[in-house]
XYZ file of C-alpha atoms in Angstrom:
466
model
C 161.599 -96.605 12.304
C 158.545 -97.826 14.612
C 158.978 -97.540 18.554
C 159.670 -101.191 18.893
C 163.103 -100.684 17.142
C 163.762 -97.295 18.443
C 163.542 -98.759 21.951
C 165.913 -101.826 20.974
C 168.431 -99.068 19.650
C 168.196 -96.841 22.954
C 168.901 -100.238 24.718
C 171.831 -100.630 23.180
C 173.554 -97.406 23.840
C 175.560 -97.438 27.258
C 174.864 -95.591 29.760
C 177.004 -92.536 28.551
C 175.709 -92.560 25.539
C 172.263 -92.606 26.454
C 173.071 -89.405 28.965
C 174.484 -87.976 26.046
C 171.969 -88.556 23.652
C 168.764 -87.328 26.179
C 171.329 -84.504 27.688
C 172.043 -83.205 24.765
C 168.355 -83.076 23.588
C 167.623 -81.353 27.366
C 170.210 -79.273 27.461
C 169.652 -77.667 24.078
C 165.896 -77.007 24.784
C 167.004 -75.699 27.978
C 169.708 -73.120 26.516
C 167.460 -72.384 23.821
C 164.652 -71.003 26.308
C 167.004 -69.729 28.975
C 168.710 -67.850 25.871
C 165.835 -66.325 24.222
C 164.520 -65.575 27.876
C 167.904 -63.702 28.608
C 168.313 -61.849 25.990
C 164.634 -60.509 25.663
C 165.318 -59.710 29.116
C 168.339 -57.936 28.442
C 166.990 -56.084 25.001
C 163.661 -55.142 27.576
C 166.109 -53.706 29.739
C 168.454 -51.592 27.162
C 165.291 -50.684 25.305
C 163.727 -49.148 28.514
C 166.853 -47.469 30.145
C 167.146 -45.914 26.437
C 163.763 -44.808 26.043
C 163.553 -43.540 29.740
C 166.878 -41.053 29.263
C 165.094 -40.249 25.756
C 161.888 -39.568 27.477
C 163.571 -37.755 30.079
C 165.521 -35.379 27.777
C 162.439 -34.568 25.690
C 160.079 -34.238 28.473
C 162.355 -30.944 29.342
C 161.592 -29.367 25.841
C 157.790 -30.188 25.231
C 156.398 -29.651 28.460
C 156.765 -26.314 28.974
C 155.342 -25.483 25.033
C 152.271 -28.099 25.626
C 150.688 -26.221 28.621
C 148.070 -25.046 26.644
C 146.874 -28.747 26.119
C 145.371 -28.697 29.392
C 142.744 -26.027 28.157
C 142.579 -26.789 24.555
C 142.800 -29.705 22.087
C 145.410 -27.716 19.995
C 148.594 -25.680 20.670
C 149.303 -22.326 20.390
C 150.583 -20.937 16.801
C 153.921 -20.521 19.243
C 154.345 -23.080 20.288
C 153.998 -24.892 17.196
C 156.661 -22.741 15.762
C 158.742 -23.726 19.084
C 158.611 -26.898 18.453
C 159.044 -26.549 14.402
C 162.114 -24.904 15.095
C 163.221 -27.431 18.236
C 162.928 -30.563 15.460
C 164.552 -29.006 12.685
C 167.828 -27.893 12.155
C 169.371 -28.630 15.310
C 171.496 -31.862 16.756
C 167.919 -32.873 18.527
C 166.087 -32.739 15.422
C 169.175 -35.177 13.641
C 168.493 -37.839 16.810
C 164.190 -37.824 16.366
C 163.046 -38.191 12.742
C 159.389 -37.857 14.088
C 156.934 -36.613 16.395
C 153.318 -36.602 17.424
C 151.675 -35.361 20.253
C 148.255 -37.359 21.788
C 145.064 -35.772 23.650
C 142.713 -38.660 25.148
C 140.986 -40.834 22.738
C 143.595 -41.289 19.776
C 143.560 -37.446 18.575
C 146.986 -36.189 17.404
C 146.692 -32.552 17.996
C 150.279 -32.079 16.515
C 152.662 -34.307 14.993
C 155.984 -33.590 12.331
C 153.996 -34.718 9.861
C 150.961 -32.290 9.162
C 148.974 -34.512 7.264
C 148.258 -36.276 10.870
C 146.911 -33.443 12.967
C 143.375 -33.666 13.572
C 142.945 -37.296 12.663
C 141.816 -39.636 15.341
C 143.633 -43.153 15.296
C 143.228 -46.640 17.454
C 145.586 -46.417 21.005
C 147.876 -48.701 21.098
C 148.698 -50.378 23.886
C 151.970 -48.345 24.553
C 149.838 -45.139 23.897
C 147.476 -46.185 26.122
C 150.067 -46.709 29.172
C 151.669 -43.569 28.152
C 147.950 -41.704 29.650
C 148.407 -43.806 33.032
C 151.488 -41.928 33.380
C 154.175 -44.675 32.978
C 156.738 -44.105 29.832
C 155.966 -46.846 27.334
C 158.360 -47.995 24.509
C 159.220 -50.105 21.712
C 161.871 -51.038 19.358
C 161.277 -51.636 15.779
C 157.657 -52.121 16.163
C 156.384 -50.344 13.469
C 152.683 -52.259 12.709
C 150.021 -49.091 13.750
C 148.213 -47.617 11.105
C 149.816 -43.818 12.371
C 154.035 -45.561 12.040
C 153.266 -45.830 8.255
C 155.908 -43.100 7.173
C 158.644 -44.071 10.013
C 158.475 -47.913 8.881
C 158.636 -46.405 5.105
C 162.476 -45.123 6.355
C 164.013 -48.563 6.549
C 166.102 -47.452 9.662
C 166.087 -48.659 13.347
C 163.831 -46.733 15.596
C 162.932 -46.303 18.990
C 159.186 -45.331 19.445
C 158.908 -43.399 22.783
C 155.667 -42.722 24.907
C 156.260 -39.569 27.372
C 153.136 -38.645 29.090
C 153.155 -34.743 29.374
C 151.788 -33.198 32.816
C 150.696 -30.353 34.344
C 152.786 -28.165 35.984
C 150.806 -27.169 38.684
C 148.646 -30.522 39.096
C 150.727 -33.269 37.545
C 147.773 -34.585 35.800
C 148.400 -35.850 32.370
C 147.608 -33.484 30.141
C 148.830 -34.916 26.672
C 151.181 -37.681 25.101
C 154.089 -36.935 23.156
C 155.565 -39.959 20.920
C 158.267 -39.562 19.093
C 161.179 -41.847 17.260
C 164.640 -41.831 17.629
C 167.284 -43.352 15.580
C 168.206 -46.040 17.065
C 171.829 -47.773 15.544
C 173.731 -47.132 18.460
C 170.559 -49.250 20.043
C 170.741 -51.603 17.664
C 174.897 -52.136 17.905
C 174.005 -52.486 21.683
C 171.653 -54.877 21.323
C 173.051 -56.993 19.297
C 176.461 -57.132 21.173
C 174.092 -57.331 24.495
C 172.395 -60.509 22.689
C 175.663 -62.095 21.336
C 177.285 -61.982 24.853
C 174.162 -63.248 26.792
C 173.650 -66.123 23.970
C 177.861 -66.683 24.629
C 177.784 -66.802 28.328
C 174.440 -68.930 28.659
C 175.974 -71.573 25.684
C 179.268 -71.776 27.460
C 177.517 -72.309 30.584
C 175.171 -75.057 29.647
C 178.081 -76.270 27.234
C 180.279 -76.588 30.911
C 177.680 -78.154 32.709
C 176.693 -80.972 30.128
C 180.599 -81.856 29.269
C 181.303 -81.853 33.399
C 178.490 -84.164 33.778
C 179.324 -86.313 30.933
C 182.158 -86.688 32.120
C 180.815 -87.586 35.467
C 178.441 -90.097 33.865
C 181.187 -91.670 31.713
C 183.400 -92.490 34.881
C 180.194 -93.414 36.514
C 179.289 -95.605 33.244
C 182.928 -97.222 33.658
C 182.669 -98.295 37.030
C 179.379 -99.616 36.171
C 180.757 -101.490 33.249
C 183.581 -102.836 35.341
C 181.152 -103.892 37.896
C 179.212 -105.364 35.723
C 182.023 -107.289 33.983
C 182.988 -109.196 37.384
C 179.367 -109.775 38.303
C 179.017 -111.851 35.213
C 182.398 -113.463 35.634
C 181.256 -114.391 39.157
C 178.254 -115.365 38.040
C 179.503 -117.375 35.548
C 182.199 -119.093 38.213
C 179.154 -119.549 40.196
C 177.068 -121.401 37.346
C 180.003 -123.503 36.865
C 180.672 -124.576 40.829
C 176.462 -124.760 40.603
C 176.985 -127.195 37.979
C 180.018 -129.037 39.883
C 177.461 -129.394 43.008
C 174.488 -130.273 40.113
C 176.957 -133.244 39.259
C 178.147 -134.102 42.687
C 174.450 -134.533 43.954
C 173.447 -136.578 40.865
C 176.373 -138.755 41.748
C 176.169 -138.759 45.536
C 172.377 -140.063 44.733
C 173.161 -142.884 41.964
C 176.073 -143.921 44.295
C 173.180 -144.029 47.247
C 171.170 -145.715 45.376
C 173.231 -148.202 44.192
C 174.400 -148.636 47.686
C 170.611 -148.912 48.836
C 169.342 -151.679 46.056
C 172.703 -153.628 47.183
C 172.152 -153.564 50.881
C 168.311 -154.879 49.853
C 169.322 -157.559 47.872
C 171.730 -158.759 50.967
C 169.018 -158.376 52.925
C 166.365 -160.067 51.257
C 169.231 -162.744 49.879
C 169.432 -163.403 53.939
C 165.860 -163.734 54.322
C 165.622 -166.039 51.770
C 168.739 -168.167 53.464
C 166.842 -167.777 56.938
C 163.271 -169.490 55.523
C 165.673 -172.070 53.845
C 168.392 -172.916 56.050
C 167.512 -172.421 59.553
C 164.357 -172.577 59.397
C 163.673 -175.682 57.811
C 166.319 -177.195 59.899
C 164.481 -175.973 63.006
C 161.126 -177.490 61.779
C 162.696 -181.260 61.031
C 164.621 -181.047 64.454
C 161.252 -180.601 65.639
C 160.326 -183.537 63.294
C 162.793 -185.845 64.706
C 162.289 -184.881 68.556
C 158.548 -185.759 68.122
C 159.828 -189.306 66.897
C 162.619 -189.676 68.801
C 161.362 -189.297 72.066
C 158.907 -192.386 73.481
C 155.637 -191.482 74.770
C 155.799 -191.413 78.386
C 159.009 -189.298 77.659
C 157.032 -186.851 75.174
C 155.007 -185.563 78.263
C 158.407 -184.892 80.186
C 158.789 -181.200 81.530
C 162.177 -180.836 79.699
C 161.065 -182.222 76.416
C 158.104 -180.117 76.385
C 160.122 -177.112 76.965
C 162.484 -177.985 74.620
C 159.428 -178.330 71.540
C 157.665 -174.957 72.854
C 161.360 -173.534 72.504
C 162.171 -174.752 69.032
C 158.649 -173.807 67.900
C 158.667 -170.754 68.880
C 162.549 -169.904 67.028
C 160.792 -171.698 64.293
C 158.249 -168.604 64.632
C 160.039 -166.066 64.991
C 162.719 -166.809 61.739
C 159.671 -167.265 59.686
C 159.051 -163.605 60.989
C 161.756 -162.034 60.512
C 162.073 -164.296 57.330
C 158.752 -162.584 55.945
C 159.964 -159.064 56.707
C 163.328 -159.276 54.927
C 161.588 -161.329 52.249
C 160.516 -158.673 49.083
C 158.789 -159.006 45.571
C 160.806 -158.783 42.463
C 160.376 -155.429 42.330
C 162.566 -154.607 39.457
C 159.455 -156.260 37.340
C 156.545 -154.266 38.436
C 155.403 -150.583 37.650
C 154.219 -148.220 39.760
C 150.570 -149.150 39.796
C 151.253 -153.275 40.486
C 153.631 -151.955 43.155
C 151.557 -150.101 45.229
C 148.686 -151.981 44.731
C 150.615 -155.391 45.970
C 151.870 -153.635 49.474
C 148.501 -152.210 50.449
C 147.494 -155.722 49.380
C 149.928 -157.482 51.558
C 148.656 -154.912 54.347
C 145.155 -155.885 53.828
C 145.692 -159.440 54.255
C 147.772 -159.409 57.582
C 145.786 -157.492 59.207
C 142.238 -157.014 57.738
C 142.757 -152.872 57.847
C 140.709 -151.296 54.820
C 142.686 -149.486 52.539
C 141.179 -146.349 50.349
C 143.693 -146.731 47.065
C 143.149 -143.677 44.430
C 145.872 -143.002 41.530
C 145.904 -139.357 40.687
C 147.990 -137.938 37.459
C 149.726 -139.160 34.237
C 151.939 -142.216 33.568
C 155.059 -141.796 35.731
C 158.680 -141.430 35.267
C 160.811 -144.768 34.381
C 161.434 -145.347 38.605
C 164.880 -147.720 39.075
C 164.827 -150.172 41.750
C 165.851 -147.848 44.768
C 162.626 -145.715 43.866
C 160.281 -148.729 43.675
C 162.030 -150.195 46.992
C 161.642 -146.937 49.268
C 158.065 -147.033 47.944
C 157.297 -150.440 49.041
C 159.215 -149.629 52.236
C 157.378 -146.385 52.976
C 154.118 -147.953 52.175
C 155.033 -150.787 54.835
C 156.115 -148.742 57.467
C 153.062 -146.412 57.342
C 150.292 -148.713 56.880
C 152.054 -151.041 59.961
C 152.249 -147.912 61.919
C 148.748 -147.158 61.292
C 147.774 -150.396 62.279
C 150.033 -150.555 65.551
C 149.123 -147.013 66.835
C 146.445 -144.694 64.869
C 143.640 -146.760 66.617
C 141.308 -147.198 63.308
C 140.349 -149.592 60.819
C 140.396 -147.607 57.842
C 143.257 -145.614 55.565
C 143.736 -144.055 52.700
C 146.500 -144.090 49.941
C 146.913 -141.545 47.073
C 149.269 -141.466 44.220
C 149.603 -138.797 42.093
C 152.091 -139.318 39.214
C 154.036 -137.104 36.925
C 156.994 -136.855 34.349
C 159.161 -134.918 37.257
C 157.586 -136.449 40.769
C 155.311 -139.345 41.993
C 153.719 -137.871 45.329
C 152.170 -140.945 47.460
C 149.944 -139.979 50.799
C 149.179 -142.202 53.246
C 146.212 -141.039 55.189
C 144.091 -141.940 58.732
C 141.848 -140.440 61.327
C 143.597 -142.088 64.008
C 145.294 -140.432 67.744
C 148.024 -138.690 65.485
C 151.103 -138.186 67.210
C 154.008 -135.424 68.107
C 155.895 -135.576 64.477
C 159.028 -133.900 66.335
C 159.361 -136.799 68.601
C 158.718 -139.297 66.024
C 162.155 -138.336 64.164
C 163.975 -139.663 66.586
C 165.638 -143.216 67.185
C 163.685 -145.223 69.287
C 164.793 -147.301 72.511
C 164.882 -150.191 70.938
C 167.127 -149.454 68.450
C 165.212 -149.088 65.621
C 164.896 -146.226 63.479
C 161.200 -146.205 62.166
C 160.166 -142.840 60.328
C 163.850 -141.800 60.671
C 165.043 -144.370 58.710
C 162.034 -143.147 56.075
C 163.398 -140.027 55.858
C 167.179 -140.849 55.923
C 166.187 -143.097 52.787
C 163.815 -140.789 50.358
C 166.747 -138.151 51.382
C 169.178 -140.473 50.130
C 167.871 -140.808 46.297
C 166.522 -136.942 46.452
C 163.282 -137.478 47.739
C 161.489 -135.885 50.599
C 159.455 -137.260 53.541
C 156.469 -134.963 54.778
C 154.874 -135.299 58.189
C 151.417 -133.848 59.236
C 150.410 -135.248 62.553
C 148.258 -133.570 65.912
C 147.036 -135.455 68.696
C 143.254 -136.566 68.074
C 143.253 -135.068 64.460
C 145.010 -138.127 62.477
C 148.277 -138.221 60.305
C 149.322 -137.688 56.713
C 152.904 -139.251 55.806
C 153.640 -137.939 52.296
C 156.490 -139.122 50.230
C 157.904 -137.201 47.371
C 160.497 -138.623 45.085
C 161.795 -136.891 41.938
C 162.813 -137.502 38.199
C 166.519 -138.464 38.889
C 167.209 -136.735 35.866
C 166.156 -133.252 37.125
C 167.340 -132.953 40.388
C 168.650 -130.032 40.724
């Protein structure tokens, strides 16, 4: 199994199980160390209480016979038969199957065994602590070259270290090692190790099932957390997707509402320049001819022409600004390009047009009219109030959203106060904004005083408005 799928599985598990799985792999390694810790500790302990009362009890019967090791590298043919007679034959002799007795440098000077006396072996490192006057002990460590014939009984022994001093100076003088059967050690340890192994599995055994159990009501909650959270976020997706539907509807109603109102409007234009304004223009017609000469150059009658001429004017005006191409016919390109066209001609501004991007999205006709709305608004406000001579116009198009700048150097202006209605009535950038808000645009506003202005219109894909 490689890591990728080990990690998939471990994903998977809950969050009990996954406590379960990397407690239980802790928690063992932990007992297993704390147990083998413990009971070493504990078989340390028994071994070294044991050999101290062992050390203790034989210290009081080869002391007082070893004296003569202070002088002399062997014993006394007494005390050798002392301690012959000590180690056999008697209840102490039953308890130590074998003895030696050290002087400095490895030499056993005397020893149960005879075949040992006089030979010179390695310390060991218990042998060696023995001279710096500590007792020293181990059990069932039977690996020198000297424990040959006590590892050849097959029994449990305890290998003692006594250091033997002085009387008078309490310098050691001499080691004594011997071995003591050890069963009753052995029964001890092994009940000492069963009970430490019993209490520290029980423990640990507690403490994982009390925090698994823990975890699992922890892991419950979390699970019955988690269960609402995703039915909330799933009620929240849906009413998401309610207000997703609402907007796309609130915008194709607005739009339809917009491209209705524009067609009244420039439907009324269109009945302006042909009803009263061409009726104006022939009762103009008819005064000149109706009216004699000498009557022409009459106060009232030349009031009356100056006033029809200048309704005349002013229909033909208002006429022209309600009037609008057929916009449903033109793309995006022939769009743009006949406003700044349109601007170009009435008042002889020059007008910077780039086209940035890919071909657009299909635009309907409220799209294409706030376009053509937004360019004539901007371009106749730059005109009216930037002070300059020159603009610039940028489209950038895209599958999701046509971006169109419109860009001077002019006196700029406070944007704040612009989106406001004016005096007059009118609603000029506020009725921009109210309009690309209305199909799901946006209407952007960079102006300072002396620095110019950038009005930048955004409108997106209908289709992914979100």
């Amino acid at each position: 199994m490689d890591l990728k799928t080990r990690d998939l599985n471990w994903k998977r598990l809950t969050l009990p199980g996954q406590f379960l799985l990397a407690g239980a792999v802790v928690m063992i390694a932990a007992m297993l160390i704390v147990g083998f810790w413990v009971s070493s500790r504990i078989e340390q302990a028994v071994v070294q209480n044991s050999a101290t009362s062992a050390a203790l009890f034989m210290e009081s019967f080869v002391s007082p016979l070893s004296q003569d090791l202070a002088r002399s590298d062997r014993l006394s043919d007494p005390a050798e038969r002392a301690l012959t007679e000590i180690f056999e034959g008697t209840s102490l002799g039953e308890r130590v199957v074998s003895y030696k007795i050290w002087k400095p440098g490895g030499l056993v000077v005397h020893a149960s065994d005879p075949a040992l006396i006089g030979k010179v072996f390695e310390p060991s490192d218990d042998l060696k602590l023995a001279w710096s006057g500590r007792i020293a002990a181990s059990y069932e460590n039977l690996n020198d070259l000297e424990d040959q014939a006590e590892a050849a009984l097959g029994i449990p022994l305890l290998e003692v270290y006594s250091p033997i001093r002085e009387v008078w100076t309490g310098q050691v003088i001499a080691v004594a090692e011997f071995y003591e059967r050890a069963e009753v050690l052995d029964r001890d340890i092994s009940d000492a190790r069963r009970k430490s192994w019993l209490v520290v599995g029980s423990t640990f055994l507690a403490s994982g099932v009390l925090l698994f159990g823990i975890v699992l009501t922890g892991g419950r909650t979390i699970r019955d957390q988690r269960k609402q959270l995703e039915q909330q976020l799933e009620e929240t997706r849906a009413v998401s997707q309610q207000n997703l539907t609402l907007r796309r509807r609130a915008v194709s109603a607005s739009s339809r509402a917009t491209a209705q109102t524009e067609r009244t409007i420039r439907r009324i234009g269109s009945d302006l320049h042909d009803g009263p304004a061409q009726y104006l223009a022939l009762a103009a017609l008819r005064l000149d001819g109706a009216l004699p000469d000498q009557d022409a150059k009459n106060p009232d009658a030349h009031e009356v022409r100056k006033s029809l001429d200048k309704a005349l004017s002013e229909i033909r005006a208002i006429s022209r600004g309600l009037a609008l191409p057929d916009l449903d016919a033109l793309d995006l390109h022939t769009l743009v390009t006949r406003a700044v066209d349109d601007h170009e001609h009435q008042t002889d501004m020059e007008i910077a047009l780039s086209f940035v991007g890919k071909e657009p999205f299909s635009m309907d006709y409220t799209q294409k009219l706030c376009v053509y709305r937004f360019l004539q608004e901007t371009l106749s406000n730059v005109a009216r109030h930037a002070g300059v001579e020159q603009a610039s116009v940028k489209v950038e198009a895209g599958f999701d959203a046509i971006t169109i700048s419109v860009r001077d150097h002019g006196t700029g202006f406070d944007a704040e106060t612009s989106l406001k209605l004016r005096s007059d009535g009118g609603q000029g950038l506020l009725g921009l904004l109210d309009r690309a808000h209305s199909i799901g645009g946006n209407l952007a506003i960079t102006s300072k005083h002396g620095k110019g202005t950038t009005m930048c219109l955004t409108l997106a894909n209908v289709e992914n408005v979100t």
